PDB file of C-alpha atoms and ligand atoms in Angstrom:
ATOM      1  CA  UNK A 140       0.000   0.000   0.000  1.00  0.00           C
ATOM      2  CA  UNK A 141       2.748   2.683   1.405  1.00  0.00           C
ATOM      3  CA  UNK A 142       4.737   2.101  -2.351  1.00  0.00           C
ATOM      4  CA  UNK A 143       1.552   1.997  -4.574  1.00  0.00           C
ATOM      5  CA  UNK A 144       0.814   5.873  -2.701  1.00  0.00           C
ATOM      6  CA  UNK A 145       4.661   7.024  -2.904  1.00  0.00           C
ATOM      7  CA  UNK A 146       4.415   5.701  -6.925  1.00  0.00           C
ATOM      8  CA  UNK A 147       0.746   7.683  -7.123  1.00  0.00           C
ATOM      9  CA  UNK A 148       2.629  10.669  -5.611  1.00  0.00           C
ATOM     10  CA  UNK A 149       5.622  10.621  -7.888  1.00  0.00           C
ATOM     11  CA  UNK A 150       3.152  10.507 -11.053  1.00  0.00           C
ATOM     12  CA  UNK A 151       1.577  13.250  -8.930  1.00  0.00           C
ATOM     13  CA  UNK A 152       4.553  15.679  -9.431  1.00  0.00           C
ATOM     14  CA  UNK A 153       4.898  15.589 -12.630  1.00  0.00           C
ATOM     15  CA  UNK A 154       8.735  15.275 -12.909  1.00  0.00           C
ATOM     16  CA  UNK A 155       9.396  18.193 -10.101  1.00  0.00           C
ATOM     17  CA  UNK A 156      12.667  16.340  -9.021  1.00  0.00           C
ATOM     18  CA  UNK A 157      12.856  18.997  -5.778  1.00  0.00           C
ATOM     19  CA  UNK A 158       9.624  18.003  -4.807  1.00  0.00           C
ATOM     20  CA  UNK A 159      10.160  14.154  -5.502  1.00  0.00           C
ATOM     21  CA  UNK A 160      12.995  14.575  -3.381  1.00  0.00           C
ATOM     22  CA  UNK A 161      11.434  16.274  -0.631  1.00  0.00           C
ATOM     23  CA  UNK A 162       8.924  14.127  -0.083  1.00  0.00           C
ATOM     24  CA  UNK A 163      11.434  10.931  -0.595  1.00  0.00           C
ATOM     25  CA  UNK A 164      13.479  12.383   2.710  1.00  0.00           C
ATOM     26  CA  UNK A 165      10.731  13.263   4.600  1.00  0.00           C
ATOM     27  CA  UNK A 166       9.350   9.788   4.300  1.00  0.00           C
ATOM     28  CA  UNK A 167      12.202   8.336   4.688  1.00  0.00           C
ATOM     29  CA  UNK A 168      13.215   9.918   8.279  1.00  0.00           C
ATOM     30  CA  UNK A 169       9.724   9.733   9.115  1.00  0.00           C
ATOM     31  CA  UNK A 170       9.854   5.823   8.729  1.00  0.00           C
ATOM     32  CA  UNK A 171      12.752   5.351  10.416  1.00  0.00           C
ATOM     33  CA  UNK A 172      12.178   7.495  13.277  1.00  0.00           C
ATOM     34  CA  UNK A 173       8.642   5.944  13.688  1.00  0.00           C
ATOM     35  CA  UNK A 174      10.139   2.455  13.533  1.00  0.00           C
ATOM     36  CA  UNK A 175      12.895   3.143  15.969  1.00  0.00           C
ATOM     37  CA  UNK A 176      10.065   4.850  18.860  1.00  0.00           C
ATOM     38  CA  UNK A 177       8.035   1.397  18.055  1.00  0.00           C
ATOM     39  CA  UNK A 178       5.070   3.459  17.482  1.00  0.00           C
ATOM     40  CA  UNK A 179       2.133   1.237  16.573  1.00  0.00           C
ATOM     41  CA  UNK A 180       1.474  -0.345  13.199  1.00  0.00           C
ATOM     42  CA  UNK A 181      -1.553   1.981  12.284  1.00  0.00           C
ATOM     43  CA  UNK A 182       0.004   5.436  13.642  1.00  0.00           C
ATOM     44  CA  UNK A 183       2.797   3.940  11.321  1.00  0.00           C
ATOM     45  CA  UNK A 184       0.858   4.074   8.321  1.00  0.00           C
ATOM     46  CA  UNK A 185      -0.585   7.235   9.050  1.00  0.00           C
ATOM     47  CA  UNK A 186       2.574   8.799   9.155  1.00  0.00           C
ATOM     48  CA  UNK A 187       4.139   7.396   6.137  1.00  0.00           C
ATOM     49  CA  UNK A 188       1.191   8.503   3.821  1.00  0.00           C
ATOM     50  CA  UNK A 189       1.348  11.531   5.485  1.00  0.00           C
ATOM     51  CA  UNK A 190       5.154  11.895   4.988  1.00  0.00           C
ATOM     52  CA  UNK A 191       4.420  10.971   1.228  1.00  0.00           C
ATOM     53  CA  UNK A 192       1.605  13.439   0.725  1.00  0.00           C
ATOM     54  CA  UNK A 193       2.024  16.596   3.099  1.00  0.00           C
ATOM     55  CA  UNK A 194       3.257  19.032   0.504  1.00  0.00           C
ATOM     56  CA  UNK A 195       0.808  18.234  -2.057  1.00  0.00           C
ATOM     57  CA  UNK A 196      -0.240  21.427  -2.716  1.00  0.00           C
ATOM     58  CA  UNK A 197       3.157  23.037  -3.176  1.00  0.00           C
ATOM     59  CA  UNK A 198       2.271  23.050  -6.967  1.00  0.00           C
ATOM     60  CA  UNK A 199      -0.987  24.739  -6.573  1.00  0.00           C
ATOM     61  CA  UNK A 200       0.643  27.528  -4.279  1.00  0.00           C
ATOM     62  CA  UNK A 201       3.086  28.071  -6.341  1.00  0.00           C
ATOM     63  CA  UNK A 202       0.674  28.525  -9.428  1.00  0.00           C
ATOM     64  CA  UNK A 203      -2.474  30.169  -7.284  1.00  0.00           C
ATOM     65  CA  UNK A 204      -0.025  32.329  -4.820  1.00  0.00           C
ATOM     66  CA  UNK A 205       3.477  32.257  -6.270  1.00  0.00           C
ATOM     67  CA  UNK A 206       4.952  30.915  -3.178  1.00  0.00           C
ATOM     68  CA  UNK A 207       4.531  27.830  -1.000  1.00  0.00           C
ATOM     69  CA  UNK A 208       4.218  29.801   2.469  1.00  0.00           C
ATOM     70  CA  UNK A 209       2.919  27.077   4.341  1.00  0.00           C
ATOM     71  CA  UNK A 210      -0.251  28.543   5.889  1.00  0.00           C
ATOM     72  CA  UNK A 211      -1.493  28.525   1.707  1.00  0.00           C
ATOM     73  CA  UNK A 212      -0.078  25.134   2.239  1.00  0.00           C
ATOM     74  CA  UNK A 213      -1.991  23.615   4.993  1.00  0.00           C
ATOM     75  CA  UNK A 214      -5.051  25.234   3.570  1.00  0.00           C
ATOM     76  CA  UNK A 215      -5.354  24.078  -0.313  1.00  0.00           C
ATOM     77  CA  UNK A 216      -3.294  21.071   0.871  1.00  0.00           C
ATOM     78  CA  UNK A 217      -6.404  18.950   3.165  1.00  0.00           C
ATOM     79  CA  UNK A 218      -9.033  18.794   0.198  1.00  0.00           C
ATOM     80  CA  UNK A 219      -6.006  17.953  -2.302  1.00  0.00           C
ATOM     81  CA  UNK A 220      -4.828  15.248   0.235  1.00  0.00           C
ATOM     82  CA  UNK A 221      -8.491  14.110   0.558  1.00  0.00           C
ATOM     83  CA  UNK A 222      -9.188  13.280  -3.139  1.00  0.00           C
ATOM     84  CA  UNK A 223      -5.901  12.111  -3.985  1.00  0.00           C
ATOM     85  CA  UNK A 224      -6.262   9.260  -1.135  1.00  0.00           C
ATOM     86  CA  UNK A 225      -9.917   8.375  -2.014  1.00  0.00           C
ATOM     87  CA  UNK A 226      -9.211   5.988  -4.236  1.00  0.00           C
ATOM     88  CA  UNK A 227      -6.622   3.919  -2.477  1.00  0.00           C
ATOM     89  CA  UNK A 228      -8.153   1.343  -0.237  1.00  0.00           C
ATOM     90  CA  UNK A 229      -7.620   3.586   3.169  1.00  0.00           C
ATOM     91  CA  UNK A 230     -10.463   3.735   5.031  1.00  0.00           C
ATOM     92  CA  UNK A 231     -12.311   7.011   5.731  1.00  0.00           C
ATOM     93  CA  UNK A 232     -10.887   7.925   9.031  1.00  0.00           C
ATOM     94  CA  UNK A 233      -7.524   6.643   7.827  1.00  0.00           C
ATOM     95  CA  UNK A 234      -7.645   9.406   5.146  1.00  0.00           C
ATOM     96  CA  UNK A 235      -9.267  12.122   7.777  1.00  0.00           C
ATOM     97  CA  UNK A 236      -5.914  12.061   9.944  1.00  0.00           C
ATOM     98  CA  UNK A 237      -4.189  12.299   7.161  1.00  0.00           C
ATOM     99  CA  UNK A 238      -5.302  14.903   5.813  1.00  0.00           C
ATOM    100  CA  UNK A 239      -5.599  16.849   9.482  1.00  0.00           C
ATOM    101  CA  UNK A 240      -1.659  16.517   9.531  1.00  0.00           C
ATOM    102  CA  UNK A 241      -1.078  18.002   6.180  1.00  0.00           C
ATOM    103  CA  UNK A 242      -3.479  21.073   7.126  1.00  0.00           C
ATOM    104  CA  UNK A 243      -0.676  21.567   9.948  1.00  0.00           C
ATOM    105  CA  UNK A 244       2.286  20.732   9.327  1.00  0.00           C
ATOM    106  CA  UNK A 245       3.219  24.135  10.048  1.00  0.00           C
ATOM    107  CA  UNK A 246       1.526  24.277  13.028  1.00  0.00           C
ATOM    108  CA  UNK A 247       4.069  23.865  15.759  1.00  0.00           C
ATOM    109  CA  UNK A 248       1.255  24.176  18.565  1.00  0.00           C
ATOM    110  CA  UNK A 249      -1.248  21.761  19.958  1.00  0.00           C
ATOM    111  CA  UNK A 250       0.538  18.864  18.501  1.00  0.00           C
ATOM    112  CA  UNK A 251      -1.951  16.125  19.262  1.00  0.00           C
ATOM    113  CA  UNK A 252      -0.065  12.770  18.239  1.00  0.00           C
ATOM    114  CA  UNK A 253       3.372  11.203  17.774  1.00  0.00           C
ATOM    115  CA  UNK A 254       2.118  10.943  14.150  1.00  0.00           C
ATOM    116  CA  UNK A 255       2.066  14.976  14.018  1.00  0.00           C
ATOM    117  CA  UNK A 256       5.066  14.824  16.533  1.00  0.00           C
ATOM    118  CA  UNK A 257       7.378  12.824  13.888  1.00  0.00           C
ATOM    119  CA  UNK A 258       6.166  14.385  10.611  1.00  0.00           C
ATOM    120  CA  UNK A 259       7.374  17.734  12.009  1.00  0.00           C
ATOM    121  CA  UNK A 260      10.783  16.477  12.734  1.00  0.00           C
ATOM    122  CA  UNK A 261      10.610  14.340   9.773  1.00  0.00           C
ATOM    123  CA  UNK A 262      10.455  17.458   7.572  1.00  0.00           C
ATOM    124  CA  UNK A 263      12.412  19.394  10.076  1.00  0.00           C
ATOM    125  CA  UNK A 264      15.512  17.638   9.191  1.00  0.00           C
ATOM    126  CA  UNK A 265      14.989  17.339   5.132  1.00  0.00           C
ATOM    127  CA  UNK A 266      14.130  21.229   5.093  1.00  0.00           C
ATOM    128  CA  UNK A 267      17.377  22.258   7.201  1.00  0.00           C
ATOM    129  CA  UNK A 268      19.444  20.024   5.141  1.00  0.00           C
ATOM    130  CA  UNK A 269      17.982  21.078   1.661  1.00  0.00           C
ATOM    131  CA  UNK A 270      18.671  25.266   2.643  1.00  0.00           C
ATOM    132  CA  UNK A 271      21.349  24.951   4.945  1.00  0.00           C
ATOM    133  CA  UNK A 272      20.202  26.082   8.124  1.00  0.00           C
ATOM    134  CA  UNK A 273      21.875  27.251  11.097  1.00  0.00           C
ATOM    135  CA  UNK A 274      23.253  24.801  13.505  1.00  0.00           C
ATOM    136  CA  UNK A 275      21.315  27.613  15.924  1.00  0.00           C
ATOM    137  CA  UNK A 276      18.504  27.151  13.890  1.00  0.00           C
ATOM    138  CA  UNK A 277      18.277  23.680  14.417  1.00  0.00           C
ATOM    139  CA  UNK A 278      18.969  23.123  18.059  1.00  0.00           C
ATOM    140  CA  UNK A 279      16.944  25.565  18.816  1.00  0.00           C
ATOM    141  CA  UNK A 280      14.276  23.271  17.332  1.00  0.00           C
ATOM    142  CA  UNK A 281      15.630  20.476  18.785  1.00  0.00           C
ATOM    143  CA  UNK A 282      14.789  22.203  22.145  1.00  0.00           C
ATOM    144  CA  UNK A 283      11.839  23.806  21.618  1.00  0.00           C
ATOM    145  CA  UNK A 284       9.775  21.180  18.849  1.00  0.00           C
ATOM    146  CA  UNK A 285      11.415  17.877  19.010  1.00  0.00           C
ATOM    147  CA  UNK A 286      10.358  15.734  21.117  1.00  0.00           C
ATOM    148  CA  UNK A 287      11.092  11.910  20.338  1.00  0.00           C
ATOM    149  CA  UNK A 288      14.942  10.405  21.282  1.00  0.00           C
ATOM    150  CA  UNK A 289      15.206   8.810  17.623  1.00  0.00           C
ATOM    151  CA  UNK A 290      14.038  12.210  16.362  1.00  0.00           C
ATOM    152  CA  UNK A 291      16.979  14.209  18.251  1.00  0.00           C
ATOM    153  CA  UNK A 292      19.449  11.896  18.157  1.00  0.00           C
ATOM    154  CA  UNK A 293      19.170  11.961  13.980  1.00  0.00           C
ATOM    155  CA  UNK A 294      19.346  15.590  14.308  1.00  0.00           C
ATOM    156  CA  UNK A 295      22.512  15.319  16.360  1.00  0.00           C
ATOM    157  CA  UNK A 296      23.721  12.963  13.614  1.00  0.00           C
ATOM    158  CA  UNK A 297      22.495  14.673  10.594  1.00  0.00           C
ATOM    159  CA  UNK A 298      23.772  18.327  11.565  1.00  0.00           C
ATOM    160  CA  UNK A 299      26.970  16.981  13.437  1.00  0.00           C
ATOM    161  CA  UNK A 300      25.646  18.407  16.587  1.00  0.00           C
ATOM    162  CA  UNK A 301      27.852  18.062  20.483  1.00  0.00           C
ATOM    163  CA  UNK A 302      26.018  16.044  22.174  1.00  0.00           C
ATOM    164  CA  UNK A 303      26.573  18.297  25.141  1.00  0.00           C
ATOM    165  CA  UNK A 304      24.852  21.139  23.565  1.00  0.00           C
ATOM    166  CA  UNK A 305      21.365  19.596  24.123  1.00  0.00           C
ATOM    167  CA  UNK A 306      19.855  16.944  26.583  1.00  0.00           C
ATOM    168  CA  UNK A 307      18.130  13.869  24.968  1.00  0.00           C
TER     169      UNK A 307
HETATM  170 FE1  LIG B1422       7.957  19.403   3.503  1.00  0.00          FE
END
């Protein structure tokens, strides 16, 4: 199911390789941070499709808005989310979640599951690797926003961090 939605989103983007990419990373840290915390099978899923899909409406943005500021994002993005999951076998509050996580995804308050929890970290980490972010920038976030030990201690990996410069 999760490779039959990444190959639906791929045919999605219409050869954008920055936006392929994106969404490849995000996925992919989201996975692996989800596996490592053990979080259960369904939250799993959720995550992963959620990973896969939550910039989906970076194309419309960019055409309706000409940018992809993310509160456009969170807004055009939960309908597009909706219909491009309807077909796909995943039941109807299945595709509900996942749509509530890619209307905020960047919403850093009131974050209401360690789906949401992981997703932000998930995409955390690709965006402050694709424009170079601070190392301020991103323990700051680390203190502030992160929240799961698998999540931090990629970040610490990723961005080279001491580990005495944050607690775990
Ligand atoms: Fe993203």
């Amino acid at each position: 199911m999760i490779s039959k939605i990444m190959e639906k989103m791929i045919a999605f983007s219409e050869g954008n390789i920055h936006d392929i990419d994106h969404f490849i990373r995000v996925w992919t840290y989201a996975r692996t941070i989800g596996e490592l915390e053990h979080i259960e099978k369904e939250t799993q899923f959720i995550l992963e499709v959620a990973a896969i899909t939550h910039d989906i409406a970076c194309p419309v943005c960019r055409e309706k808005y000409g940018n992809t500021n993310g509160k456009y994002q969170e807004q055009e993005g939960m309908p597009l989310a909706g219909s491009f999951l309807a077909d796909t076998g995943m039941t109807a509050a299945q595709i509900e979640r996942v749509k509530y996580l890619v209307g905020h995804h960047h919403t850093f308050t009131n974050i209401d599951g360690v789906d949401y929890q992981i997703l932000l970290e998930a995409d955390f980490i690709a965006n402050a690797t694709e424009n170079s972010w601070s190392a301020e920038r991103v323990e700051n976030f680390m203190h502030t926003v992160a929240k799961t030990d698998a999540g931090k201690q990629l970040m610490q990996s990723v961005f080279c961090l001491q580990q005495s410069s944050f607690s775990l």
